[in-house]
Tab-separated table of C-alpha atoms in Angstrom:
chain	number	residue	atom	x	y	z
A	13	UNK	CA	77.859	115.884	103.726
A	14	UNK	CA	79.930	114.216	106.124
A	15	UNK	CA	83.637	113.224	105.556
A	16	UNK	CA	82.584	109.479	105.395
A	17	UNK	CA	79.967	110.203	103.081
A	18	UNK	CA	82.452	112.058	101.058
A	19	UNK	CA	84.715	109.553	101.207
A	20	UNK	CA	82.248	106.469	99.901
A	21	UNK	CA	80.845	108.688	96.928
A	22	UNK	CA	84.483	109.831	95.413
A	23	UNK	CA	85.665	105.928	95.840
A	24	UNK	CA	82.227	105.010	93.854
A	25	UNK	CA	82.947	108.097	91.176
A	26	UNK	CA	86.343	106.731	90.866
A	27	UNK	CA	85.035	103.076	90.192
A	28	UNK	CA	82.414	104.312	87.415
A	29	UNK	CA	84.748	106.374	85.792
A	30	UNK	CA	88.190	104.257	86.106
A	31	UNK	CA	89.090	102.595	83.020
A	32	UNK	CA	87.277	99.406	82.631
A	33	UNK	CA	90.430	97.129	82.373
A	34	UNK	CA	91.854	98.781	85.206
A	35	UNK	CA	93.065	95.946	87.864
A	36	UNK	CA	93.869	98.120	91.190
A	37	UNK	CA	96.216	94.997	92.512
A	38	UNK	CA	99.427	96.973	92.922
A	39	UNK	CA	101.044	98.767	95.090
A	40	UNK	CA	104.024	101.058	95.103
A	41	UNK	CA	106.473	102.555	98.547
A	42	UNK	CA	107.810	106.038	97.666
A	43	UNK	CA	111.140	107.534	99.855
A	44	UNK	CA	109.344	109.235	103.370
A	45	UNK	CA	105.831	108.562	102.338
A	46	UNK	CA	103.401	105.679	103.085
A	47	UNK	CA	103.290	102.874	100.590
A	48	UNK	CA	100.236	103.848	98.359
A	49	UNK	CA	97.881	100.388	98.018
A	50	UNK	CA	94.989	99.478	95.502
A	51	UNK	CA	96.901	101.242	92.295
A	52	UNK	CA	97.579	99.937	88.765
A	53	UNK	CA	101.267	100.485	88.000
A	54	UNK	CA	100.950	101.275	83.955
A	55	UNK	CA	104.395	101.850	83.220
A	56	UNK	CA	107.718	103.369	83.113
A	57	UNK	CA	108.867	106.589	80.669
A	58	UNK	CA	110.914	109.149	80.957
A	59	UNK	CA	112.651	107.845	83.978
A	60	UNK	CA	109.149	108.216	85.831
A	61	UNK	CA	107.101	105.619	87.463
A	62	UNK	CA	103.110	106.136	85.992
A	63	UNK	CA	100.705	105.008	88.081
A	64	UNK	CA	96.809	105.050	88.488
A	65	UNK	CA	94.939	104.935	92.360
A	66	UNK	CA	91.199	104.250	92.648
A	67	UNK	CA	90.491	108.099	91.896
A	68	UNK	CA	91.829	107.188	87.864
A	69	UNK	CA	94.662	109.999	88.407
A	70	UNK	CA	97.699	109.443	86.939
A	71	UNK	CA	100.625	109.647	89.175
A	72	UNK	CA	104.158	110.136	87.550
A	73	UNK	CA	106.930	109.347	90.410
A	74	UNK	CA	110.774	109.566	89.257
A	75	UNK	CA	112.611	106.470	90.058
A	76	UNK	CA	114.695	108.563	92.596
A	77	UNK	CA	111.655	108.862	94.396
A	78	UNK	CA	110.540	104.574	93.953
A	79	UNK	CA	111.463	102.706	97.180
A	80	UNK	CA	110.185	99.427	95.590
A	81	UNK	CA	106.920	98.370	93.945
A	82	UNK	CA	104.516	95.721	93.817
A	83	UNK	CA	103.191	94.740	89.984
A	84	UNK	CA	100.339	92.177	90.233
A	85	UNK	CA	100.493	90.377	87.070
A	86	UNK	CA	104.681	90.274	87.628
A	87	UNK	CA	105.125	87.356	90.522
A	88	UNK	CA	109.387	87.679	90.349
A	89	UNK	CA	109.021	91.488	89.668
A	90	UNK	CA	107.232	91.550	93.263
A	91	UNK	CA	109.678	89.591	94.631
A	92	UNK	CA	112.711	90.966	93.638
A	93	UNK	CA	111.346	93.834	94.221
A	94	UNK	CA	110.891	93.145	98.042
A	95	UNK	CA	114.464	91.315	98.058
A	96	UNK	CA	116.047	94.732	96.780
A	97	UNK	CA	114.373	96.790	99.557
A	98	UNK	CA	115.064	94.056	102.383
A	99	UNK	CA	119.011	94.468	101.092
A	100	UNK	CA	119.603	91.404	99.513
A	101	UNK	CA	120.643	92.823	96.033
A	102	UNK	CA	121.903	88.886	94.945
A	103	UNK	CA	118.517	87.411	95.475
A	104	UNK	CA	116.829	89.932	93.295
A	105	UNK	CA	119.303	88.933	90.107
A	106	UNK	CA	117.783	85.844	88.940
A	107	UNK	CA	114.094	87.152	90.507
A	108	UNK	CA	114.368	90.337	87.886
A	109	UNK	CA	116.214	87.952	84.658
A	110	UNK	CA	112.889	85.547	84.950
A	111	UNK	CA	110.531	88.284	85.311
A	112	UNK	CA	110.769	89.364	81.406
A	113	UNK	CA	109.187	87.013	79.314
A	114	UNK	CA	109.121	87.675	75.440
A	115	UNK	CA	105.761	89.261	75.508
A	116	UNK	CA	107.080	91.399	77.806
A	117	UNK	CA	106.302	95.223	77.748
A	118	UNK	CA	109.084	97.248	76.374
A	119	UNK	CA	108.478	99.699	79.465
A	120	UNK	CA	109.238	96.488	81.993
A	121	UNK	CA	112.245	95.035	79.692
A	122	UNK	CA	113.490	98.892	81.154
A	123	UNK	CA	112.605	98.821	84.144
A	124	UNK	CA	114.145	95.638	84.758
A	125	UNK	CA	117.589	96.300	83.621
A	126	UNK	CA	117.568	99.612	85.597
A	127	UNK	CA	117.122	97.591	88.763
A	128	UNK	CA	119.552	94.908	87.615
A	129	UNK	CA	121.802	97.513	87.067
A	130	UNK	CA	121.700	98.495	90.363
A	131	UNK	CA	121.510	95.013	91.994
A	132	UNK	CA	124.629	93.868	89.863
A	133	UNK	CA	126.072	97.046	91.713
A	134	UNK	CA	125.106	95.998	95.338
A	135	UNK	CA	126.427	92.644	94.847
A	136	UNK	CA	129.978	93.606	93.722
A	137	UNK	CA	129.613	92.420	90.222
A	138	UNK	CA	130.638	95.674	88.880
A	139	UNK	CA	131.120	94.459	84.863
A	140	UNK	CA	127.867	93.089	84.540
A	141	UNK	CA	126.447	96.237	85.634
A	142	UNK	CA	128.551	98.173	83.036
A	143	UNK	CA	127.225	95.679	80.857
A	144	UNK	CA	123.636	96.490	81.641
A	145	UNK	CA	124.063	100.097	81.654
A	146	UNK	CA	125.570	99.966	78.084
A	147	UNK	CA	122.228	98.277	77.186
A	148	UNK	CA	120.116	101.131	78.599
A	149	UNK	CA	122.509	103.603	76.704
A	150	UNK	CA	121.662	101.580	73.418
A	151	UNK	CA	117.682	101.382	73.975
A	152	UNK	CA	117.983	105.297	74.942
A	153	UNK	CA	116.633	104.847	78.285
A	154	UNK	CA	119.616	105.837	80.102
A	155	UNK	CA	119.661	109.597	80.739
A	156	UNK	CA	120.665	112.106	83.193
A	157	UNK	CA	118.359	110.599	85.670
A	158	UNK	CA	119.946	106.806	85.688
A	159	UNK	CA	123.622	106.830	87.119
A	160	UNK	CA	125.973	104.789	85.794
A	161	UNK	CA	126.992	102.179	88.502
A	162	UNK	CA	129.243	103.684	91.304
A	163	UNK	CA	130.620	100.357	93.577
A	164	UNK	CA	134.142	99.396	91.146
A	165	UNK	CA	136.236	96.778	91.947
A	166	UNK	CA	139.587	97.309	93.394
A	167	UNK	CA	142.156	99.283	91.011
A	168	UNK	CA	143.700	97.074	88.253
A	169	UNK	CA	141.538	94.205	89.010
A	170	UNK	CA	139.800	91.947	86.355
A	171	UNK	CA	136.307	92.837	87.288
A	172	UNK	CA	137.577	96.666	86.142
A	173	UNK	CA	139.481	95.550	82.937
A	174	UNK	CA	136.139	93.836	82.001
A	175	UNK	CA	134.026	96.598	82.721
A	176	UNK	CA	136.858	99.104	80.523
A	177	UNK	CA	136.815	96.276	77.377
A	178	UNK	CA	132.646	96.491	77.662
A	179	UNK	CA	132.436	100.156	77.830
A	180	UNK	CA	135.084	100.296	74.715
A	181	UNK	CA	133.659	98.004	72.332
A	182	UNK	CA	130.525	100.296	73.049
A	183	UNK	CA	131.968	103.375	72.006
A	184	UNK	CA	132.154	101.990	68.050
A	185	UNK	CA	128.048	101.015	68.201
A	186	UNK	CA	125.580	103.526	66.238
A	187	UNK	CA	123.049	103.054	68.529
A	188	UNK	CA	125.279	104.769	71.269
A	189	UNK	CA	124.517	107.594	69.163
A	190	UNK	CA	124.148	110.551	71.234
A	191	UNK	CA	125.479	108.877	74.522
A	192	UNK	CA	129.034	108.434	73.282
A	193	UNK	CA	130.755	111.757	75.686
A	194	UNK	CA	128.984	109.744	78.463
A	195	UNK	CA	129.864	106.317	77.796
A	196	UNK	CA	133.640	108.014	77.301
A	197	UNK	CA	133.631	109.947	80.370
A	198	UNK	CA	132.602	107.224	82.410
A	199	UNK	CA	135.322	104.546	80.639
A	200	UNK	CA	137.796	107.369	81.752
A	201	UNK	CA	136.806	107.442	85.228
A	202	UNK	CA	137.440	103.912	85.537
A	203	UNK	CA	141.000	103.898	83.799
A	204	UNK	CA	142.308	106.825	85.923
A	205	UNK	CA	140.853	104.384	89.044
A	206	UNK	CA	142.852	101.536	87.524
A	207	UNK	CA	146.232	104.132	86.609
A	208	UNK	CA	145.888	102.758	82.566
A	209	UNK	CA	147.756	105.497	81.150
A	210	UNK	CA	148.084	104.308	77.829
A	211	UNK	CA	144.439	104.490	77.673
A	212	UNK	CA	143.810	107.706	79.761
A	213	UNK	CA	145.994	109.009	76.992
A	214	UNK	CA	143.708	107.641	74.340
A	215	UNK	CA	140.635	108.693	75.823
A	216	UNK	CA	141.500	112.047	76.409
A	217	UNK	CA	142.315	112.552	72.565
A	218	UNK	CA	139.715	110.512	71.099
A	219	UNK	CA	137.159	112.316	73.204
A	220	UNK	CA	138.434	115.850	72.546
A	221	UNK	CA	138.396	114.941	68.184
A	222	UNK	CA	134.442	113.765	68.788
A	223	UNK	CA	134.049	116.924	70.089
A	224	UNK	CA	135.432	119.106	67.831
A	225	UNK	CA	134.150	117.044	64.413
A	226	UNK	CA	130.733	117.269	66.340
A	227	UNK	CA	130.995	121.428	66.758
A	228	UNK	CA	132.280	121.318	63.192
A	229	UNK	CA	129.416	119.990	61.060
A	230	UNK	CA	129.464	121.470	57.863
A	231	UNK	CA	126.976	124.440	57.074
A	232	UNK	CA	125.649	124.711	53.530
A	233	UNK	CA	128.550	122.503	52.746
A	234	UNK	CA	131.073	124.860	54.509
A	235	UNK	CA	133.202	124.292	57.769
A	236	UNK	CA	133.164	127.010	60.547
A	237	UNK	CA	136.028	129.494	60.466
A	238	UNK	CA	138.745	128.064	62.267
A	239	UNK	CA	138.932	131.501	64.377
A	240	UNK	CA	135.488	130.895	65.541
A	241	UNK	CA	135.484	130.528	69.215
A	242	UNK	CA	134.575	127.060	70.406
A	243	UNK	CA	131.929	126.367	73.213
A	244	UNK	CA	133.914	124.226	76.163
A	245	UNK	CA	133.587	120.699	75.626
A	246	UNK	CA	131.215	118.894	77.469
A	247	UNK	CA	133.100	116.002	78.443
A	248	UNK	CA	134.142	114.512	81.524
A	249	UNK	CA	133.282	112.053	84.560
A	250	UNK	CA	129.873	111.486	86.129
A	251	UNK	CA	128.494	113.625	88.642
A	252	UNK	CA	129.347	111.824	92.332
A	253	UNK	CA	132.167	110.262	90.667
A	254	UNK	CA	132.779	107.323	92.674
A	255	UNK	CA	136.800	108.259	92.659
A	256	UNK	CA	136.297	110.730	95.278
A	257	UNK	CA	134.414	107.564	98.023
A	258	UNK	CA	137.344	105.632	96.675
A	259	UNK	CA	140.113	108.112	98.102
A	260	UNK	CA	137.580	108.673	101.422
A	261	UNK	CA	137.961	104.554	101.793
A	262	UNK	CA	141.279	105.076	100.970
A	263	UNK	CA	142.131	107.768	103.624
A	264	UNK	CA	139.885	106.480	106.487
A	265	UNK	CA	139.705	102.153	105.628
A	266	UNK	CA	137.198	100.239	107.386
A	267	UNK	CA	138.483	97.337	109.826
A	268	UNK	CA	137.377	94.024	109.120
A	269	UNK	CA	135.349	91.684	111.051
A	270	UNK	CA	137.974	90.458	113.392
A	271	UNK	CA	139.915	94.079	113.672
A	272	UNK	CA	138.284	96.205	116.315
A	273	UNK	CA	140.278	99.331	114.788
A	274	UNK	CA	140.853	100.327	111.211
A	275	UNK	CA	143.952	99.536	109.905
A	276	UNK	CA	146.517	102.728	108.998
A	277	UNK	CA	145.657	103.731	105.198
A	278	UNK	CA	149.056	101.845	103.120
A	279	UNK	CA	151.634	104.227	101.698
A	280	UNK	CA	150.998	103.016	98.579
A	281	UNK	CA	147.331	103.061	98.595
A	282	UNK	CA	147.574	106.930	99.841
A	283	UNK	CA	150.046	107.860	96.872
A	284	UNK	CA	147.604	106.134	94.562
A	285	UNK	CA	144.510	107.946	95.696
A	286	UNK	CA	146.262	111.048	94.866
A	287	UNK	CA	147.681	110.408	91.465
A	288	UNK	CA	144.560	109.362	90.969
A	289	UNK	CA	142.486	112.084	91.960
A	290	UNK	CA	144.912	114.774	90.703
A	291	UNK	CA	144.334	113.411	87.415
A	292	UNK	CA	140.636	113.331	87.592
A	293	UNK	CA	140.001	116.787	88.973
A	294	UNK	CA	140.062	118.459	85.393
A	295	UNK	CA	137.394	115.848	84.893
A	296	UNK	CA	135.191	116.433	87.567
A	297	UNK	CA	131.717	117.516	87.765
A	298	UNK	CA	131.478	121.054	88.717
A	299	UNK	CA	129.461	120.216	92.336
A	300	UNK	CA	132.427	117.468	92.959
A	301	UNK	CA	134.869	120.181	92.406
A	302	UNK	CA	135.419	121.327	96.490
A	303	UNK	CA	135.499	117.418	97.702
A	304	UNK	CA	138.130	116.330	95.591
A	305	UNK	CA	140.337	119.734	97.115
A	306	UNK	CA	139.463	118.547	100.268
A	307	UNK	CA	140.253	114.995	99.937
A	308	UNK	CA	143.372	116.215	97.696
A	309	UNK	CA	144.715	118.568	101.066
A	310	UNK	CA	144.384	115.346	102.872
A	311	UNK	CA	145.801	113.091	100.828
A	312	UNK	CA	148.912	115.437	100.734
A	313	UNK	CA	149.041	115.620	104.223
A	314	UNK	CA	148.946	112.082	104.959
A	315	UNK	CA	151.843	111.487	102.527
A	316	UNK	CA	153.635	113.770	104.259
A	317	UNK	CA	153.023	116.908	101.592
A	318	UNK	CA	152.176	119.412	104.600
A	319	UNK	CA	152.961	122.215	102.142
A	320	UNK	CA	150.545	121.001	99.220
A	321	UNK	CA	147.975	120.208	101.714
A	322	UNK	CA	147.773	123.803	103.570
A	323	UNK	CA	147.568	124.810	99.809
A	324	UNK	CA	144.494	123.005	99.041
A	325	UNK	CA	143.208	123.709	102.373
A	326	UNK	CA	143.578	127.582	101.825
A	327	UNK	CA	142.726	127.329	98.338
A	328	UNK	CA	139.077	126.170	99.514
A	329	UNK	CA	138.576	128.833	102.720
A	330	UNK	CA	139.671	131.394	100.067
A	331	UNK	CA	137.079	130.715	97.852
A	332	UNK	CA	133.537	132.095	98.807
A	333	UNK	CA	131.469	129.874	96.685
A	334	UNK	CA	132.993	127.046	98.753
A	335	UNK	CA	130.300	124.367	100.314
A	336	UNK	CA	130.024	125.546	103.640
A	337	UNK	CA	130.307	121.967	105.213
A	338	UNK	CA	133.685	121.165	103.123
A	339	UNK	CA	135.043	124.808	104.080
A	340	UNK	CA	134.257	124.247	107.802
A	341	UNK	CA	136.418	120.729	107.587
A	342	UNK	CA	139.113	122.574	105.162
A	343	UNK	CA	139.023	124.861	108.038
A	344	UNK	CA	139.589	122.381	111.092
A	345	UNK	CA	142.144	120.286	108.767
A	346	UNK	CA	144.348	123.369	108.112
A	347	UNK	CA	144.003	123.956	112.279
A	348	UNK	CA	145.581	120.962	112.803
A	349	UNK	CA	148.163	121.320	110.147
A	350	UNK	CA	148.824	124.630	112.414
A	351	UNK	CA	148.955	122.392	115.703
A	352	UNK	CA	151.488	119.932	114.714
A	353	UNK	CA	153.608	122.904	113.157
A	354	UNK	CA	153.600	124.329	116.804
A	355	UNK	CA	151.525	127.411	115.511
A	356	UNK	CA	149.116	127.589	118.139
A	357	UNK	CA	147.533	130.911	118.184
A	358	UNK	CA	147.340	130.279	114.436
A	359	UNK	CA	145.470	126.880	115.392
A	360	UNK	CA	143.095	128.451	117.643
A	361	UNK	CA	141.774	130.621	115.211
A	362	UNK	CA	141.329	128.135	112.539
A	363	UNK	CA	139.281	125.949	115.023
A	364	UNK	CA	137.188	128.934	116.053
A	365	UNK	CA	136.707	129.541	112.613
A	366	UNK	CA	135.841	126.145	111.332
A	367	UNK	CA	133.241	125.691	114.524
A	368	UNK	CA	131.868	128.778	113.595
A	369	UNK	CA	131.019	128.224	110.210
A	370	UNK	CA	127.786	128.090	108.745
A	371	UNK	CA	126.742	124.713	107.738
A	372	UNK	CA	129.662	123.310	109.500
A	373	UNK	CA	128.726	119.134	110.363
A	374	UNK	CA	128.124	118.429	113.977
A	375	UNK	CA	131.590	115.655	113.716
A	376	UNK	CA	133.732	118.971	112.592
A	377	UNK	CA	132.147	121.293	115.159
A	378	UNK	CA	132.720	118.389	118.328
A	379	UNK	CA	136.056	117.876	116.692
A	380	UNK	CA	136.821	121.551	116.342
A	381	UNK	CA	135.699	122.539	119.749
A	382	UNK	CA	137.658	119.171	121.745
A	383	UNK	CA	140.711	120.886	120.133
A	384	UNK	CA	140.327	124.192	121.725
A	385	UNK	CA	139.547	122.906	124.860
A	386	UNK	CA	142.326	120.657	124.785
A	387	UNK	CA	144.346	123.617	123.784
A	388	UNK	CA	142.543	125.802	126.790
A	389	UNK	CA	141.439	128.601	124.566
A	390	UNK	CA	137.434	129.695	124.615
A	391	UNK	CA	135.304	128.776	121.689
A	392	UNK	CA	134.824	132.713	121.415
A	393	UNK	CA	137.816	134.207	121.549
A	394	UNK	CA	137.645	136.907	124.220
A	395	UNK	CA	137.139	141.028	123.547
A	396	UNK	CA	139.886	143.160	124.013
A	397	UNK	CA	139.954	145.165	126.396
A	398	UNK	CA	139.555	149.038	125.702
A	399	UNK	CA	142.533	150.797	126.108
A	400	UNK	CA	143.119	152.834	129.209
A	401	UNK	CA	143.066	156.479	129.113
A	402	UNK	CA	145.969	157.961	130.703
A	403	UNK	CA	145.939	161.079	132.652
A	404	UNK	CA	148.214	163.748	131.326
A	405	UNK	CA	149.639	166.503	133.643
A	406	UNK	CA	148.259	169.049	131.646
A	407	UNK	CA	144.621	167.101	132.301
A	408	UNK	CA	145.303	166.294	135.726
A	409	UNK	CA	145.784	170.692	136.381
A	410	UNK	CA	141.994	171.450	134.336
A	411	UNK	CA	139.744	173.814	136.705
């Protein structure tokens, strides 16, 4: 049988034995994979995409994984869908609002406010996408698998206060239920952005009592032995906490559209990124961990903390569990700490080092390797030379 024929009988097998109702209409793009056409997208669970093709398989797709979609019976859905991929996060709003009707499937009423969480996001309307990630924690479809949103509004500004008065009034609804430690961590991560130590303060305690009265539930009407150890509580920020591209902006800002440099990061702005960091690290996600030491070192070192920041430099090269990437630029940051201290043999080999690294970034290793050239040392440093035997009298008289 030839591939053609094959082809033509599975499509006609797959028509006979789709489900009758089945409208193959939709379409759906996937990240590094052609856009699959002639599907029927059926819904949206467990932070998966389902889909069916012409073949009547059912395709499950995390939303990670969904570029955009195409949903034949949902006009706006389309469309915003398109206007999200294209980049134009505003257009999609009012697109993705209209597209739920009241007969709407409960699956698409999800879907929806996952993508106008994220559009809210793109357009710099941080508290409504707070407010629409509260809602997901509510309906429990917000899980590991949906981030909360990550683009905040500049520290102490109202679009942050609104977001902090949202997430709050959130933490006293039932239906948060389970969700509270996240909705908590992530109202902490953006008080320490806006420096609200009152409620830092507040958090900090309130979240460490839910804890323990949650470890403490009464067995057969008895509490625990106070003695009894106590797992580690699980609270603290969201993974990729967006305070650690907020002290990156901060160290390195981006010039504006009639500045053909980037300004100098402010004094004030570097202090803040510090505090503000050094108060989140107890916080942070375990993988987030070696960035904020990194960005810590540099923050030190750009507010004139050379001390502190060869610390946190050496604290990461000392370590070996440290990313190799954020070791090789710990590395080639503590070089140059070495360089303006006038330690340049000490420089050299930190910049040998750094290049050297596995999983060092390309930037680092150019960067690392203009130094030593700059500094005319080798990229290798050279062998030394054997020593030279030296003749002895007593050698020189052997028959």
């Amino acid at each position: 049988m030839t591939k053609a024929l094959r082809r033509v009988k599975l499509l006609f097998c797959g028509a006979i034995f789709a489900p009758p109702a089945l409208v193959l209409a939709d379409s759906v793009k996937l990240l590094d994979r052609p856009v699959f056409e002639n599907v029927a997208v059926e819904g949206f669970r467990d932070g998966k995409l389902h889909f069916r093709g012409v073949s009547g398989q059912l395709l499950k797709k995390p939303l990670a994984q969904v570029e955009w979609f195409t949903a034949d019976n949902v006009p706006e859905l389309t469309e915003a869908e398109r206007a999200i991929a294209g980049g134009r996060a505003a257009d999609a709003i009012p697109l993705l609002v209209s597209a739920v009707k009241e007969d709407s499937e409960p699956w698409l009423r999800d879907w929806v406010q996952v993508r106008l969480l994220r559009a809210f996001d793109a357009a710099g309307r941080f508290d409504e996408a707070v407010a629409q990630y509260v809602e997901l924690l509510r309906s429990g479809a917000a899980d590991e698998r949906i981030a909360p949103p990550r683009v905040a509004g500049p520290p102490e500004s109202a679009m942050n206060a609104a977001a902090r008065r949202i997430l709050k009034s959130a933490l006293d609804d039932p239906k948060i239920g389970a969700a509270q430690m996240t909705a908590r961590g992530f109202l902490l991560e953006i008080a320490l952005l806006d420096d609200a130590s009152d409620q830092i303060t507040e958090i900090r305690g309130d979240a460490t009592a839910a804890d323990s009265k949650r470890r403490q539930k009464p067995r057969y009407g008895l509490l625990p032995d106070q003695t009894e150890a106590r797992p580690k509580s699980r609270f603290g920020l969201p993974s990729n906490s967006f305070l650690l591209s907020y002290a990156a902006r901060v160290l390195e800002p981006l010039p504006s559209a009639d500045e053909k440099r980037p300004p100098p990061p402010a004094e004030e702005d570097l202090s803040r990124a510090l505090r503000v960091l050094s108060n989140a690290r107890s916080h942070l996600a375990e993988a987030d961990a070696d960035l904020a030491t990194l960005l810590i070192g540099r923050l030190r070192g750009a507010t004139g903390d050379s001390e502190g920041a060869m610390q946190a430099f050496a604290e990461l090269l000392a370590r070996e569990e440290t990313n190799g990437a954020i070791a090789a630029e710990a590395g080639y940051r503590a070089a140059g700490a070495y360089e303006s201290a006038g330690q340049i043999e000490a420089a050299i080999r930190a910049y040998r080092d750094a290049a050297g690294r596995n999983g060092c970034p390309e930037e680092i290793s150019r960067r690392a390797r203009a130094a030593l050239r700059r500094l005319n040392a080798p990229l290798i440093a050279p062998a030394a030379e054997p020593a030279k035997r030296v003749n002895t009298d007593s050698e020189s008289n052997r028959p």
